[in-house]
mmCIF file of C-alpha atoms in Angstrom:
data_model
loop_
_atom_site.group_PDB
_atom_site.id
_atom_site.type_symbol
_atom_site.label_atom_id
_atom_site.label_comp_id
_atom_site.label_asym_id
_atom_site.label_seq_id
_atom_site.Cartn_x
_atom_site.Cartn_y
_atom_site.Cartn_z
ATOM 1 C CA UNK A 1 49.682 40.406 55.097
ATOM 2 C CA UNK A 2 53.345 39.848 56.114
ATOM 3 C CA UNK A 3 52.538 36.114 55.297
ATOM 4 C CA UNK A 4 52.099 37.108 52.111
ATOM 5 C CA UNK A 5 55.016 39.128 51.764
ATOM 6 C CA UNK A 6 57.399 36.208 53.033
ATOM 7 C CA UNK A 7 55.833 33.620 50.773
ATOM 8 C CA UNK A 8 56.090 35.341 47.821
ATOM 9 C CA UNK A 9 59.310 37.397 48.586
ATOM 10 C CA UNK A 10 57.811 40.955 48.539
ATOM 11 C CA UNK A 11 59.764 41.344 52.122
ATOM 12 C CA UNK A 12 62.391 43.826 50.322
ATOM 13 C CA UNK A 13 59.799 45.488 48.601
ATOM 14 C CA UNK A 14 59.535 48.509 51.365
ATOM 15 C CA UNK A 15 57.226 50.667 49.105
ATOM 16 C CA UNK A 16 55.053 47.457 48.050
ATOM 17 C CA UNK A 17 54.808 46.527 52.326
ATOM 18 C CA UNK A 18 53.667 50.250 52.527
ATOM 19 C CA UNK A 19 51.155 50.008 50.073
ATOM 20 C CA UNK A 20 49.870 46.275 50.736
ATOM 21 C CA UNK A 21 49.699 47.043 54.576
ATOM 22 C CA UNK A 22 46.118 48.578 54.985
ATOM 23 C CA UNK A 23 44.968 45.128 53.341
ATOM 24 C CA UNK A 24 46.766 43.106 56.321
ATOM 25 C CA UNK A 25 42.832 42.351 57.630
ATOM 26 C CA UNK A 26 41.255 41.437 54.282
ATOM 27 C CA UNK A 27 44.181 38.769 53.024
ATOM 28 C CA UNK A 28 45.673 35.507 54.142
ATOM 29 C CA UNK A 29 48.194 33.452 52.032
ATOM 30 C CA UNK A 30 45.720 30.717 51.523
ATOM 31 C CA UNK A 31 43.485 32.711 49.042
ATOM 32 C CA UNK A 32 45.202 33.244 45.532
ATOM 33 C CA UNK A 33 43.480 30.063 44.417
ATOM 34 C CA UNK A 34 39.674 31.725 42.916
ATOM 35 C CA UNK A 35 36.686 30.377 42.123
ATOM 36 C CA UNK A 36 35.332 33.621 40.543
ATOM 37 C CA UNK A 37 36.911 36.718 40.052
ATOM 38 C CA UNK A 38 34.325 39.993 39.693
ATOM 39 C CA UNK A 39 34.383 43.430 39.466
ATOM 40 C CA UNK A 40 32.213 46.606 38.407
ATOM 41 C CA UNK A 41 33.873 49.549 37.407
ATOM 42 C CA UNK A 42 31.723 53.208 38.169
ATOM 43 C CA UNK A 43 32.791 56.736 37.995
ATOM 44 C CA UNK A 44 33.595 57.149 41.657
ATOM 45 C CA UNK A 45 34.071 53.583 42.700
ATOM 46 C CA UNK A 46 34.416 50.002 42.078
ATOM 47 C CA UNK A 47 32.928 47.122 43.210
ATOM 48 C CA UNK A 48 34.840 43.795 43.492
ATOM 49 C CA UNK A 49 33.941 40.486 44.783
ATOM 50 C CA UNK A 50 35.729 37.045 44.584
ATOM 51 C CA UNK A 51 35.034 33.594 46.158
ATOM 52 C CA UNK A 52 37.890 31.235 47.004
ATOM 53 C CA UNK A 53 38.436 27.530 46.478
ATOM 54 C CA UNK A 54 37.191 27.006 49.894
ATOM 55 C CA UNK A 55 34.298 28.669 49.190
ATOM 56 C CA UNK A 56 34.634 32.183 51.109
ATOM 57 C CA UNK A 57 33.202 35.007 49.353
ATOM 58 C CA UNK A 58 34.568 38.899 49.947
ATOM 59 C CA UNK A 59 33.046 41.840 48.697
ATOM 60 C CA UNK A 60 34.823 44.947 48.469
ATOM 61 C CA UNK A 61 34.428 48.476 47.498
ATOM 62 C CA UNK A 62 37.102 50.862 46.498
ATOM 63 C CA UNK A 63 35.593 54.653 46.583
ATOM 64 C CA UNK A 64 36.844 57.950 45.871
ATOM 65 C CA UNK A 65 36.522 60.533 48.678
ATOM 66 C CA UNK A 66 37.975 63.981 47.117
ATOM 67 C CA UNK A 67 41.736 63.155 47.118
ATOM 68 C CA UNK A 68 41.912 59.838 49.571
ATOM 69 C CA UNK A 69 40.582 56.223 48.587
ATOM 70 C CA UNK A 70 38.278 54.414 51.111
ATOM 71 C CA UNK A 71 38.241 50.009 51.379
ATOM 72 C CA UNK A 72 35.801 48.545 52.341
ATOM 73 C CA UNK A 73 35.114 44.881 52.993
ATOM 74 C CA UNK A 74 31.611 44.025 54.836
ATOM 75 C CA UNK A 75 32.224 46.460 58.292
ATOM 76 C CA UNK A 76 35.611 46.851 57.722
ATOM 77 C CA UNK A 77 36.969 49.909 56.472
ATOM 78 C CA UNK A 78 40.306 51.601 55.478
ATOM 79 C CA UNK A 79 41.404 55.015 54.403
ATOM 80 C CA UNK A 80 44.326 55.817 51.932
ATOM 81 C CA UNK A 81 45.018 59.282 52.318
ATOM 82 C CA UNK A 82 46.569 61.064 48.978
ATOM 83 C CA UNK A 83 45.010 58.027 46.767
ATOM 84 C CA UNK A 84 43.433 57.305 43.702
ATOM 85 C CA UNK A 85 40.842 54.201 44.254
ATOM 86 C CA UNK A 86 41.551 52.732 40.841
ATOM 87 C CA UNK A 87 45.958 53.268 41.547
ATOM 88 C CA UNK A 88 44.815 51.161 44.642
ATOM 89 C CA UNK A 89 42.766 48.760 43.507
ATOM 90 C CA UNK A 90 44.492 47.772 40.928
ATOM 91 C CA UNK A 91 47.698 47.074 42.993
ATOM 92 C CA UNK A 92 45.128 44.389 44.969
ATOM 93 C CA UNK A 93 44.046 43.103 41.628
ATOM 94 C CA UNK A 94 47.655 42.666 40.749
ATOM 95 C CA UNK A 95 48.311 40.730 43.974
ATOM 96 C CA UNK A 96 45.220 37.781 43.168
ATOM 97 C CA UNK A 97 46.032 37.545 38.987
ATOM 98 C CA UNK A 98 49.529 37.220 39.441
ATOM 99 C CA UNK A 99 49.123 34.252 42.214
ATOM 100 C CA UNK A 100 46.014 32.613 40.389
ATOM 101 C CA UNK A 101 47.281 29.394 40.140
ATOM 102 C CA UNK A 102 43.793 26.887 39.485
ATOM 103 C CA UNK A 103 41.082 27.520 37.496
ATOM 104 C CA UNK A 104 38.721 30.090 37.420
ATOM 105 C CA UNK A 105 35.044 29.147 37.503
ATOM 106 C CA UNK A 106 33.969 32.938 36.554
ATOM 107 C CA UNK A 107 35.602 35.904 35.597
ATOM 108 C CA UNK A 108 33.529 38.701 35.071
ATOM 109 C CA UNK A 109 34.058 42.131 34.211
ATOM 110 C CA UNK A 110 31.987 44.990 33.957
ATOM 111 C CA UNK A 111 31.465 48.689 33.903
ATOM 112 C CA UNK A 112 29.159 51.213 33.541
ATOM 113 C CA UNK A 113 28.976 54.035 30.216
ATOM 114 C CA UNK A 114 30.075 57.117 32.457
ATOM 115 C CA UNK A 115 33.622 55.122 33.364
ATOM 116 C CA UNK A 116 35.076 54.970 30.588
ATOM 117 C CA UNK A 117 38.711 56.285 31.412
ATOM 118 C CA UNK A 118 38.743 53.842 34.218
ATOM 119 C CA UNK A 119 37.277 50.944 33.060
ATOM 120 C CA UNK A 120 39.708 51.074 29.802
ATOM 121 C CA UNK A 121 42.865 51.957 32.433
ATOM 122 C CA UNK A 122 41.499 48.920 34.325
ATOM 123 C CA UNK A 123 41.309 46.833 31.106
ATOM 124 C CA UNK A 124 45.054 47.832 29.863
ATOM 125 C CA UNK A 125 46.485 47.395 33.014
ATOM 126 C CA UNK A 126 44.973 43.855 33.416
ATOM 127 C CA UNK A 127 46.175 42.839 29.917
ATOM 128 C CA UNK A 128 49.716 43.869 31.463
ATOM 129 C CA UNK A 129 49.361 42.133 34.600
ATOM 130 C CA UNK A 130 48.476 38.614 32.461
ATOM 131 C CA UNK A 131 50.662 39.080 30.149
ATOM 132 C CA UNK A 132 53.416 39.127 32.928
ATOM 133 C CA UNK A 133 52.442 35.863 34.402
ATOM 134 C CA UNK A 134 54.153 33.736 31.886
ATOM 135 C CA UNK A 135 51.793 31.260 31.445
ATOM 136 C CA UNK A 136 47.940 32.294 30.408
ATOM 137 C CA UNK A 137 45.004 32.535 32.765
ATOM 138 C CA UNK A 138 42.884 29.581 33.010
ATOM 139 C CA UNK A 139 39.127 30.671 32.973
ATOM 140 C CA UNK A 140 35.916 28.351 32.286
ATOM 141 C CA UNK A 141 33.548 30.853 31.783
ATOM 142 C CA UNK A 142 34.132 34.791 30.988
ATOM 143 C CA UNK A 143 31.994 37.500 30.942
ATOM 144 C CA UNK A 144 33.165 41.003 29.707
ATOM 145 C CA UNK A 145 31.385 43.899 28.903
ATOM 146 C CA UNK A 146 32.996 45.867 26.210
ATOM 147 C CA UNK A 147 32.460 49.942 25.674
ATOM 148 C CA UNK A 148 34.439 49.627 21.930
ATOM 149 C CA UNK A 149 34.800 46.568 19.973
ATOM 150 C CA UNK A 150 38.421 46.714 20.072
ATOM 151 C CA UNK A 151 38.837 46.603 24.007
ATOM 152 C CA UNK A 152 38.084 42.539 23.634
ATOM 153 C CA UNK A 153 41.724 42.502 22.308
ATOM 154 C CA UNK A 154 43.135 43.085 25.894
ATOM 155 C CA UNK A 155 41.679 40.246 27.597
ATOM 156 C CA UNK A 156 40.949 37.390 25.345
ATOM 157 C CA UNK A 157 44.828 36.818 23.873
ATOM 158 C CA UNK A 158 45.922 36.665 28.002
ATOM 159 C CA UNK A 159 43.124 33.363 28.343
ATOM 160 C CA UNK A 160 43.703 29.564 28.072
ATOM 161 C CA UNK A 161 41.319 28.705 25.133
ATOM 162 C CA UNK A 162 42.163 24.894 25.918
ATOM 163 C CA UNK A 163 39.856 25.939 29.042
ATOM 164 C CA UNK A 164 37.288 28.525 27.796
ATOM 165 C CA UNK A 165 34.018 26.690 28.003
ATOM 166 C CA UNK A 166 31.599 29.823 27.263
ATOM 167 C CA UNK A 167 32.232 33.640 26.491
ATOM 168 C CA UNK A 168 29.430 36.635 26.996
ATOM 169 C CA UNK A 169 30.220 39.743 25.465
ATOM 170 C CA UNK A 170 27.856 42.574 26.327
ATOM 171 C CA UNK A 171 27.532 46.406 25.619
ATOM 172 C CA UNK A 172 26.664 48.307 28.982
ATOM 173 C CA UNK A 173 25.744 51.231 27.012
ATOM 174 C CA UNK A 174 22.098 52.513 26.214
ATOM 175 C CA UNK A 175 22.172 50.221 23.350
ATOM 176 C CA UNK A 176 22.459 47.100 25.413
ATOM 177 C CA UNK A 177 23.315 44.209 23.248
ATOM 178 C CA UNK A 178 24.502 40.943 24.371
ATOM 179 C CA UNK A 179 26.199 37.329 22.826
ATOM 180 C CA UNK A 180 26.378 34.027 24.312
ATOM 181 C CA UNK A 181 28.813 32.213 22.984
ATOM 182 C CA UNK A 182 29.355 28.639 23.503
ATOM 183 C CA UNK A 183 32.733 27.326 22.652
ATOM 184 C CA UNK A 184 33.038 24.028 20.886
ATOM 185 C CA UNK A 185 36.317 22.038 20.374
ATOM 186 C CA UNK A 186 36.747 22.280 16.960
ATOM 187 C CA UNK A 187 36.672 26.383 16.860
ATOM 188 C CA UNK A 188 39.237 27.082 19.637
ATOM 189 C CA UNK A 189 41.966 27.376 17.075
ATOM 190 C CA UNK A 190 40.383 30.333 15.303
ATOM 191 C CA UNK A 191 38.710 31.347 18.529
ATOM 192 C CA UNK A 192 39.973 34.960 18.458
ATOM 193 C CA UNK A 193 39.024 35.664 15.212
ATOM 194 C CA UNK A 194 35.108 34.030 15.643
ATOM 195 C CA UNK A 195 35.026 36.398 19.190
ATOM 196 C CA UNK A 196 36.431 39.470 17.251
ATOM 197 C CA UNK A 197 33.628 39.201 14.608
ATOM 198 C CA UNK A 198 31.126 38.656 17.753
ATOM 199 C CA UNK A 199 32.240 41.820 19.063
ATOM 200 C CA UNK A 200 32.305 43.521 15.668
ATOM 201 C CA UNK A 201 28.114 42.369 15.409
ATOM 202 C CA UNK A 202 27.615 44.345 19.504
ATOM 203 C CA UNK A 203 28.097 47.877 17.669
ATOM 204 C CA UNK A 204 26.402 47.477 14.261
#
């Protein structure tokens, strides 16, 4: 992890070191460039899984335990005391957006019905981490499960349409509707408005 903070100048940062250090075993420098990018947000924890360019996969879970967060990657396994698992992973997810310098294959987010406060804090504060990049995210294929039809407004505007090859929009509720969408050339400059009406057709 301090490879990390020297390359990208976080070595000043003292209260980013302190919370980036229990990740020192799960990290090198040579991973911010992802294949696929994957998460599932629950009530009490959140599963997340990416595979590099060099084709290494990691699975983690983030899980509440009263007031301290437990990380876990395969037998590994980390405590934060005085934590809130989504405060923590999101400061992780922060790390690999910001960084994400080829394209991604995959990105895929998802949630279940009884997280909604999280997944929607997860959504916002992804919107804000893209947004800060300065230059949009560069995604092939993106799958994103939306609880309101409104929430597709915080990812879509942050993505590279140039790029987009396919979009699946799905509602993880009872109801369980789903749209593949494949996108041709000649619709990516009204792409946000085709998607929105997409969305729009989950909920009616």
């Amino acid at each position: 992890m301090e490879s990390i903070l020297r390359k990208y100048n976080f070595q000043e940062d003292r209260p980013l070191q302190k919370a980036l250090s229990y990740a020192r075993s799960f990290f090198t420098d040579s991973e911010f460039h992802l294949k696929v990018i994957a998460l599932s947000v629950h009530d009490q924890y959140i599963l997340f899984a990416y595979k590099t360019s060099s084709e290494k996969e990691y699975n983690f879970m983030y899980r509440q335990r009263g007031k301290s967060c437990e990380v876990s990657c395969g037998e590994k396994e980390v405590t934060m005391e005085n934590s809130d698992f989504v405060e923590v992973f999101l400061k992780d997810f922060e790390i690999l957006l910001s960084h994400q310098n080829s394209i991604l294959d995959t990105f895929w987010l998802a949630t279940r019905e009884n997280a909604t406060n999280h997944y929607t804090r997860i959504l916002e504060a992804t919107k804000t981490i893209l947004d800060s990049r300065g230059e949009k995210l560069t995604v092939t294929n993106l799958l994103l499960e939306l609880l309101y039809q409104n929430q597709i407004h915080l990812i879509l505007p942050s993505l590279d349409f140039n790029v987009l090859k396919s979009v699946n929009l799905n509602d993880p509720t009872s109801h369980g509707n789903s749209r593949q969408i494949e996108i041709m050339e000649d619709s990516k400059f009204n792409l946000l408005e085709i998607l929105e009406e997409v969305a729009k057709s989950l909920f009616n």
